[in-house]
mmCIF file of C-alpha atoms and ligand atoms in Angstrom:
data_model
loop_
_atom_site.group_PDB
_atom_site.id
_atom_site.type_symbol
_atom_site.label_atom_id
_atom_site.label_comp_id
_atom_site.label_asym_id
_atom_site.label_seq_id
_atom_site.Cartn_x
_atom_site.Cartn_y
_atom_site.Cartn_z
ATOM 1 C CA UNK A 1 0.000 0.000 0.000
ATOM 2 C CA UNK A 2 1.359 3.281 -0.519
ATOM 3 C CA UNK A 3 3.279 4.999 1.846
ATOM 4 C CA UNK A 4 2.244 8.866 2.995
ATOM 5 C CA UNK A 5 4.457 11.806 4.537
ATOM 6 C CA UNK A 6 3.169 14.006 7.010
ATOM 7 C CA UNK A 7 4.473 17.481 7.228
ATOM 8 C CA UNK A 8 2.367 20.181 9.273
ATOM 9 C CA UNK A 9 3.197 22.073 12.137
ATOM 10 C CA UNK A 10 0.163 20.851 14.108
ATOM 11 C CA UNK A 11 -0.267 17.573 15.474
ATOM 12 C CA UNK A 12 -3.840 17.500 15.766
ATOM 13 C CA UNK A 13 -4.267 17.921 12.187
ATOM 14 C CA UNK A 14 -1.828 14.937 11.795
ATOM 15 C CA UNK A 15 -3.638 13.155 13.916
ATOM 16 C CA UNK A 16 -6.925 13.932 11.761
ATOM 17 C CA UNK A 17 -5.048 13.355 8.238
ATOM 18 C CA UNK A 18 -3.945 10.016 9.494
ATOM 19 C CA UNK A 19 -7.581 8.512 11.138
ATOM 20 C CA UNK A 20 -8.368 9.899 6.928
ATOM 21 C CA UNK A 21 -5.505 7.391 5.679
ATOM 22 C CA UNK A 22 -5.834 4.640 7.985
ATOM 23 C CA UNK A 23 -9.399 4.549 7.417
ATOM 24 C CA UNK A 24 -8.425 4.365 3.323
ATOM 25 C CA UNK A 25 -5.985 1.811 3.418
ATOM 26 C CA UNK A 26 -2.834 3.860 3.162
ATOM 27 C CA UNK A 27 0.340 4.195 5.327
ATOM 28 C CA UNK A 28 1.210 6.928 7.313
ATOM 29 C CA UNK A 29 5.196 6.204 7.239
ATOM 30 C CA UNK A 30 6.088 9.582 9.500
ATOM 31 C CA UNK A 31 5.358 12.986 9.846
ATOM 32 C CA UNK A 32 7.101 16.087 10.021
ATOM 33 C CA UNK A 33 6.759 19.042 12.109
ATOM 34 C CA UNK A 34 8.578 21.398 9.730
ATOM 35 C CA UNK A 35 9.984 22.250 6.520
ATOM 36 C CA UNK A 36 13.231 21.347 7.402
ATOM 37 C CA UNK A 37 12.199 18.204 8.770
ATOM 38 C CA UNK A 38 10.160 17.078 5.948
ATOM 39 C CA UNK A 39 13.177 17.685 3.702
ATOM 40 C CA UNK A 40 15.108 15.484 6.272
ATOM 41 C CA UNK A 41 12.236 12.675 6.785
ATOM 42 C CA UNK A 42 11.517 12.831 2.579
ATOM 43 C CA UNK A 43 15.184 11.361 2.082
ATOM 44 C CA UNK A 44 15.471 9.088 5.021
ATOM 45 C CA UNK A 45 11.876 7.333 4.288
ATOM 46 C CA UNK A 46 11.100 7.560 0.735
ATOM 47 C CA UNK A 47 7.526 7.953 0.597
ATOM 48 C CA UNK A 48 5.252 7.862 -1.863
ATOM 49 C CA UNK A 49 3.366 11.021 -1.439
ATOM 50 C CA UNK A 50 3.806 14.025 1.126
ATOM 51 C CA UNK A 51 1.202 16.181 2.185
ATOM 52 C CA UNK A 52 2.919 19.387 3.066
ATOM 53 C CA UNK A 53 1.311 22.278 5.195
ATOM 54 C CA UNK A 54 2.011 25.979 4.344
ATOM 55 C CA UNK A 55 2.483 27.892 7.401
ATOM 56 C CA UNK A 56 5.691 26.100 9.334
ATOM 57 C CA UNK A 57 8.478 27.346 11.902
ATOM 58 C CA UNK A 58 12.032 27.103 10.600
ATOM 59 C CA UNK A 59 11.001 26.452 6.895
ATOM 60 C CA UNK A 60 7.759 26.988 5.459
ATOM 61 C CA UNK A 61 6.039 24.437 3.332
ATOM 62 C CA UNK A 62 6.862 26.306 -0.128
ATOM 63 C CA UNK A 63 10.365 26.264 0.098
ATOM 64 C CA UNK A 64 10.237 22.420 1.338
ATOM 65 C CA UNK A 65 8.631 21.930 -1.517
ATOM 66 C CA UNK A 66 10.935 23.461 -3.484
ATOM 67 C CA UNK A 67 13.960 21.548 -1.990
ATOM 68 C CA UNK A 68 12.313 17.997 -2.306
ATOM 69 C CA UNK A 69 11.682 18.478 -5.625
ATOM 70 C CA UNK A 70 15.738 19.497 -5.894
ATOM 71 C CA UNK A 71 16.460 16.585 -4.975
ATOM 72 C CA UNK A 72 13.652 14.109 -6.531
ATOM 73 C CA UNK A 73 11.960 16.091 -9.409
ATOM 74 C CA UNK A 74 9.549 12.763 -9.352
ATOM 75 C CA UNK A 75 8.579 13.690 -5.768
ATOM 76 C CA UNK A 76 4.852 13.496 -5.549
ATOM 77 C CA UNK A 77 3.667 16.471 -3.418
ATOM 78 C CA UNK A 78 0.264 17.401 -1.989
ATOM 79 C CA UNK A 79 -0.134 20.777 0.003
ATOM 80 C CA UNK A 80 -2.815 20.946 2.754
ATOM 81 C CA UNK A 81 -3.147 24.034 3.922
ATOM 82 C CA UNK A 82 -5.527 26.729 5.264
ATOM 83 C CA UNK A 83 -4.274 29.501 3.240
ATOM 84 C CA UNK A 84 -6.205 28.656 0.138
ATOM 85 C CA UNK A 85 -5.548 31.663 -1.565
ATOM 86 C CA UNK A 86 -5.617 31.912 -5.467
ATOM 87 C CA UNK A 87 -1.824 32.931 -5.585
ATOM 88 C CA UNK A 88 -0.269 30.469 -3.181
ATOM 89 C CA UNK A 89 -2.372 28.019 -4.702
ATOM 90 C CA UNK A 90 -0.420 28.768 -7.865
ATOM 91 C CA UNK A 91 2.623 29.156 -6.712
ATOM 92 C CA UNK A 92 2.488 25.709 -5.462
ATOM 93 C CA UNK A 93 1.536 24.123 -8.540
ATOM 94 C CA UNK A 94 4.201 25.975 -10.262
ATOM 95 C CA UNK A 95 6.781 24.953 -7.896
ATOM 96 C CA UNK A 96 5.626 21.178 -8.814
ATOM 97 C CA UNK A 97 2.829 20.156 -5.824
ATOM 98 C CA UNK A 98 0.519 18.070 -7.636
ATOM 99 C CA UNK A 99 -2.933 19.610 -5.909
ATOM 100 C CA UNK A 100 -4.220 21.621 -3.162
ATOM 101 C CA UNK A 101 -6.272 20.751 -0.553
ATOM 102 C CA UNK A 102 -7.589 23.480 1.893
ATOM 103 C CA UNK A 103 -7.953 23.008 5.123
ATOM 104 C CA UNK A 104 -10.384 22.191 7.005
ATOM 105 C CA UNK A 105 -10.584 19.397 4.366
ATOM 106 C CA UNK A 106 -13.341 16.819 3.469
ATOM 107 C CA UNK A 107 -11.654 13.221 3.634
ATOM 108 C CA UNK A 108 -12.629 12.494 0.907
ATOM 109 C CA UNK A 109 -11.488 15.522 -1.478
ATOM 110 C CA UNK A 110 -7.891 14.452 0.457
ATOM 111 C CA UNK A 111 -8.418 10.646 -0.471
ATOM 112 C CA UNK A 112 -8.882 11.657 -4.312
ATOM 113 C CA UNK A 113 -6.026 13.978 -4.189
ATOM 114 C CA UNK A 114 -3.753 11.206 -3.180
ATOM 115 C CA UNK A 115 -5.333 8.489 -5.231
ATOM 116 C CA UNK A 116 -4.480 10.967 -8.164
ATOM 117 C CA UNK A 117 -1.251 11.743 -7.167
ATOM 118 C CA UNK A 118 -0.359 8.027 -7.129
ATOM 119 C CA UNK A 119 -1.773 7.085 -10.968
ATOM 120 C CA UNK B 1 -7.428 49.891 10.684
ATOM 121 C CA UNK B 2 -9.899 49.170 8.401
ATOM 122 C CA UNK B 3 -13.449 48.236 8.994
ATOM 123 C CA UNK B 4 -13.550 45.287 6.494
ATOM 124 C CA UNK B 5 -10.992 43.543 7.430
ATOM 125 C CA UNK B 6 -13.110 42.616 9.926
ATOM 126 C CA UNK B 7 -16.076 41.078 7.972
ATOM 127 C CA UNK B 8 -14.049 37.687 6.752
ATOM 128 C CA UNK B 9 -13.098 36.886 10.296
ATOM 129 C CA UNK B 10 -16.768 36.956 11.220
ATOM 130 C CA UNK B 11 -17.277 35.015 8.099
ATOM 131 C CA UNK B 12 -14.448 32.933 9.144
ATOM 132 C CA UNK B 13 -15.241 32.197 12.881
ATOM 133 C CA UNK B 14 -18.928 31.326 12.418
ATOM 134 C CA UNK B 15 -18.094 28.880 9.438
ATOM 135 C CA UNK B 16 -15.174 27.239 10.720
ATOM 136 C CA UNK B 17 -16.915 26.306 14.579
ATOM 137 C CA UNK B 18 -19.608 24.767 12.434
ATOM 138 C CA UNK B 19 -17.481 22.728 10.361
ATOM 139 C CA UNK B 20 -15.082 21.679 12.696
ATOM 140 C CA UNK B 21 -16.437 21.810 16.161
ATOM 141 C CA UNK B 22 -19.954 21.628 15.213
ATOM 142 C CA UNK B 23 -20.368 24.954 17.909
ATOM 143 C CA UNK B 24 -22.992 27.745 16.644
ATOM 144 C CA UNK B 25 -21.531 31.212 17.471
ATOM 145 C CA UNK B 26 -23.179 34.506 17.614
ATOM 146 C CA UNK B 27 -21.425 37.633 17.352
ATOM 147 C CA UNK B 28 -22.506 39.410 20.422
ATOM 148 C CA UNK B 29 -20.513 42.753 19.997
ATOM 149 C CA UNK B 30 -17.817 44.376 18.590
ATOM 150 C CA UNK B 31 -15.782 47.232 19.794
ATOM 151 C CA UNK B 32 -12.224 49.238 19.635
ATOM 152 C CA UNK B 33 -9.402 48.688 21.685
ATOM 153 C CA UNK B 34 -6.142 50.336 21.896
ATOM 154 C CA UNK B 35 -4.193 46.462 21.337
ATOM 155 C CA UNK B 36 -4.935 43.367 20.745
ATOM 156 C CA UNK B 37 -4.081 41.849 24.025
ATOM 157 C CA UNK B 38 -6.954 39.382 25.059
ATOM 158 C CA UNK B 39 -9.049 39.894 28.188
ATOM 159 C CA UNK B 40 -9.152 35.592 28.194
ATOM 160 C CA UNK B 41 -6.588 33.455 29.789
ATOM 161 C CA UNK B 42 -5.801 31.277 26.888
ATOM 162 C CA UNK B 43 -4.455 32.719 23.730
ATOM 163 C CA UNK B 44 -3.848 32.097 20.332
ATOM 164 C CA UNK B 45 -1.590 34.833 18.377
ATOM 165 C CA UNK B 46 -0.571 35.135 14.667
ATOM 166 C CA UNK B 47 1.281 37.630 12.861
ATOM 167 C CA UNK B 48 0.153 38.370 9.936
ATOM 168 C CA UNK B 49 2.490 39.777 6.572
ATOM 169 C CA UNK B 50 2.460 40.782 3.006
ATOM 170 C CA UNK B 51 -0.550 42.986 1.452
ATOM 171 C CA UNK B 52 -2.108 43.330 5.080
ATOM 172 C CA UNK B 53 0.081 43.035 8.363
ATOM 173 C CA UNK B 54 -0.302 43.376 12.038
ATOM 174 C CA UNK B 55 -1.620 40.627 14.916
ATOM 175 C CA UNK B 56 -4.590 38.870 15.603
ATOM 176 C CA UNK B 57 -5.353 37.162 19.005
ATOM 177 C CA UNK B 58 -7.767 34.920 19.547
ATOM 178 C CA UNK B 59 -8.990 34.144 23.116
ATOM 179 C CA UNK B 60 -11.129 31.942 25.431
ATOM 180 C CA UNK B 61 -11.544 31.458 29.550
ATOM 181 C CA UNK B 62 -9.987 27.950 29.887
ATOM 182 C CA UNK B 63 -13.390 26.510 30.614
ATOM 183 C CA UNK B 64 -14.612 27.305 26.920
ATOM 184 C CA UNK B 65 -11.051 26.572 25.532
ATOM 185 C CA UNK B 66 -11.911 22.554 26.960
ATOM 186 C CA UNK B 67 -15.050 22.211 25.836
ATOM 187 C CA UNK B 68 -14.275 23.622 22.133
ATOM 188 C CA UNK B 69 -11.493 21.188 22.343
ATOM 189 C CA UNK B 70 -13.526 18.092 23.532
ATOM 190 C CA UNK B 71 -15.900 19.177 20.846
ATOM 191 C CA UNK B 72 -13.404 19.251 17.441
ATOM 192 C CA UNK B 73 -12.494 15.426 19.037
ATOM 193 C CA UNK B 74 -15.622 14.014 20.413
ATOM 194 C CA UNK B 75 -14.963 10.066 20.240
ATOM 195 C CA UNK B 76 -11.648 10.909 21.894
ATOM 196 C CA UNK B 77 -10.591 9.870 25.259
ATOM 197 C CA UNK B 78 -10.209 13.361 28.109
ATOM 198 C CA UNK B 79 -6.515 12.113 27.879
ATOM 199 C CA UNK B 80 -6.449 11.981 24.528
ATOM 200 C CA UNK B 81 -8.188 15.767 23.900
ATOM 201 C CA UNK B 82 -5.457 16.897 27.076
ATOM 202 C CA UNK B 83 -2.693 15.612 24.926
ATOM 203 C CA UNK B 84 -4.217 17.761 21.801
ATOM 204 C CA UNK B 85 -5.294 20.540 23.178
ATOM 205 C CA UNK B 86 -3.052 23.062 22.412
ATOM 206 C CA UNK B 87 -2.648 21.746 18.786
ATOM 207 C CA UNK B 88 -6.013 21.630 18.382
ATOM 208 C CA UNK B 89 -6.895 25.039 19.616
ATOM 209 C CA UNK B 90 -3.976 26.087 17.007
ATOM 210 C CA UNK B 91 -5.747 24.115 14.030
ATOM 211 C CA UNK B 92 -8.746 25.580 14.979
ATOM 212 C CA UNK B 93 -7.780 29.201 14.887
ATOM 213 C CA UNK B 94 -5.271 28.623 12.028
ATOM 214 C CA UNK B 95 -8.248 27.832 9.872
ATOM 215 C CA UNK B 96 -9.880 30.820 10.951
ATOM 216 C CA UNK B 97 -7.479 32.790 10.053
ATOM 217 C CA UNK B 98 -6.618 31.024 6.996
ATOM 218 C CA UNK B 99 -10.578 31.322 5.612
ATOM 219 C CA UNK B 100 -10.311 35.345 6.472
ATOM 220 C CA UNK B 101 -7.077 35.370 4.309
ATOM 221 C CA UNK B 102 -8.514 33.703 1.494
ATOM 222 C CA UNK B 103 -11.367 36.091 1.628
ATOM 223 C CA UNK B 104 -8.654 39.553 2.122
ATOM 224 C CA UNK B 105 -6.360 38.599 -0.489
ATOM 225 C CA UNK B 106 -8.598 38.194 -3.653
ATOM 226 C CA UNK B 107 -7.211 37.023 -6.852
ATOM 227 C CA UNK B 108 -4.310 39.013 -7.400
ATOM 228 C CA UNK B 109 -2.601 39.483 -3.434
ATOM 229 C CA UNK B 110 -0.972 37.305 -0.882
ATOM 230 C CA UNK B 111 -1.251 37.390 2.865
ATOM 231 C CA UNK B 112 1.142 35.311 5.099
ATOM 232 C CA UNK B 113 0.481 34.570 8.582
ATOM 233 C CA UNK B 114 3.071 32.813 11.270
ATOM 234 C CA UNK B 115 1.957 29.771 13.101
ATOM 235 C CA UNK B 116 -0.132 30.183 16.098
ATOM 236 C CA UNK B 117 1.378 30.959 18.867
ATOM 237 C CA UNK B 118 -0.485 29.731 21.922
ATOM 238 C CA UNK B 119 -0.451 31.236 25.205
ATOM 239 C CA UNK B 120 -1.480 29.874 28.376
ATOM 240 C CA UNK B 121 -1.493 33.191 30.919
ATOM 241 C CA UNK B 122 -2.511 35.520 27.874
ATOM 242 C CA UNK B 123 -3.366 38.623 30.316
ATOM 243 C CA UNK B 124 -0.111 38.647 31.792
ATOM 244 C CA UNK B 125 3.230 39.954 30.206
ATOM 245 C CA UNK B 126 4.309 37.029 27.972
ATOM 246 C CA UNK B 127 4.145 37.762 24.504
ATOM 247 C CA UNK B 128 4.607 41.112 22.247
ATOM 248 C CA UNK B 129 1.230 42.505 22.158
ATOM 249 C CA UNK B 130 0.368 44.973 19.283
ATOM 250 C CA UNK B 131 -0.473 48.570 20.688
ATOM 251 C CA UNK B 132 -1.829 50.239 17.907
ATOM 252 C CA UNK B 133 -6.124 50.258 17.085
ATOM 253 C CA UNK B 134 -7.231 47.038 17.427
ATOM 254 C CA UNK B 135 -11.275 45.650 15.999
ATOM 255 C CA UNK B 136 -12.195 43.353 18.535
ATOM 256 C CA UNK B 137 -15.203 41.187 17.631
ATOM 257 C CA UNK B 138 -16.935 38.979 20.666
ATOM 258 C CA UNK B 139 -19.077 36.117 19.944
ATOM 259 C CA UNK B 140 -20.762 33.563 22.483
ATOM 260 C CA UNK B 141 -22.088 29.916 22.251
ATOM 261 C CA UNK B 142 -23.018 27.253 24.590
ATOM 262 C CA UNK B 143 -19.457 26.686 25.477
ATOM 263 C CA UNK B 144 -19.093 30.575 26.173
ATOM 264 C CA UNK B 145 -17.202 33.363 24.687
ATOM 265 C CA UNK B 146 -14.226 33.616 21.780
ATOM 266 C CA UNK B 147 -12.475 36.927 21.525
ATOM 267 C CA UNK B 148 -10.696 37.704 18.132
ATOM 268 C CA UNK B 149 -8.787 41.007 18.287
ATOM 269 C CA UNK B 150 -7.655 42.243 15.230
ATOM 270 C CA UNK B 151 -5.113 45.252 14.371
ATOM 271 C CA UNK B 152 -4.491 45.059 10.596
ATOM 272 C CA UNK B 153 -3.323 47.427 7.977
ATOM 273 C CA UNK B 154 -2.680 47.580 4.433
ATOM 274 C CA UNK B 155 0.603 47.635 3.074
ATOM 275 C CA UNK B 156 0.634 50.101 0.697
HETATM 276 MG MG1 MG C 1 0.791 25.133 9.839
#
């Protein structure tokens, strides 16, 4: 089953995304509590797909999206965020995030973007 | 400070405790203030940046603050909503903020905001309130009352 990467600053949204996976079959393979870190946990653990917050400490999601992709330009990249507006939301597909998923998000909008992600 | 700035955070509070909390608020009143410090114990502050900056600071009494909580996890054990609470109160008024951003920016602007900041003793001396005019907007439900203070301005 494919394997997911948490990265948000918040663990009670983790906690929420990952009741979503579980529930759908997939595995939650760790999480992240920052930009930096996701950049860390994306090379130690390979996953399949991330889903990457906006607002982080240290580095925000944007810029760890821009530095996974460095490093795996096949990286497949989902940002969940609250700050659904028009320009970030393009600036994150341009940078290479294969959809965007606001927050607070329906599981099953989050389920589709993944199942997407993964064709 | 502007006066509609302050529309999307109404918009914002009274959609978001629906959706995630299942609470009903009512705004109750809203009033100036000469900073946004909160007149609740427990705090949650962002900074906000780009086309708009300045604070807001959300607050509760910590009575309301563990019922919202209990409420946004309701099949979860009291250990389990202790262990979140902080997080969740963060989530909570992240979105908030996040739904009056997408509503201030438009099409063609972009607002940042820092990640909550969450502070347990909000009336005393512990984080860098803004002292400048500050909207703040109280609304009650069956848990009791959430203060947003806002002090926002335009850029440019
Ligand atoms: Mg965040």
């Amino acid at each position: 089953m494919a394997t997911i990467l948490l990265a948000d600053d918040l663990a009670f949204i983790k906690m929420i995304q990952k009741e979503v996976l579980d529930k759908a079959g997939f595995t939650v393979i760790g999480d992240a509590v920052d930009g930096v870190d996701a950049v860390e946990k994306y090379k130690r653990l390979k996953p399949d797909v991330v889903l990457m917050d906006i607002t982080m400490p240290k580095m925000d999601g944007l810029n760890s999206i821009k530095v996974i992709k460095q490093l795996d330009p096949n990286a497949r990249i989902i940002v969940c965020s609250a700050l659904g507006q028009q320009q970030l939301i393009i600036e994150a597909i341009r940078l290479g995030a294969r959809d965007f998923v606001v927050k607070p998000f329906e599981p099953d909008r989050l389920i589709k973007a993944i199942q997407k992600a993964l064709k | 400070m502007e006066v509609e700035f302050i529309n999307p955070f109404i918009i914002g509070a009274l959609e978001i405790f629906e959706k995630v909390a299942s609470i009903e608020l009512k705004k109750t009143d809203v009033k100036m203030l000469k900073g946004t410090r909160p007149s609740n114990e427990i705090g949650i502050a962002f900074g906000v940046f780009g086309y708009i900056i300045g604070q807001v600071v959300y607050s509760f009494k910590t009575h309301t603050a563990e019922r919202v909580v209990s409420s946004m996890m309701p099949n979860s054990s009291v250990e389990k909503q202790k262990e979140y609470f902080e997080s969740a109160l963060g989530a909570l008024a992240n979105m908030i903020t996040g739904r009056a951003t997408i509503l201030l920016a438009g099409k063609e602007q972009v607002i940042r905001i820092t990640p909550p900041l969450i502070i347990m003793q909000s009336t005393t001396d512990t984080f860098q309130y803004i002292n400048s005019p500050t909207i703040s907007i109280i609304f009650t439900s069956r848990f009791g009352s959430l203060e947003i203070n806002i002090a926002l301005r335009q850029t440019k």
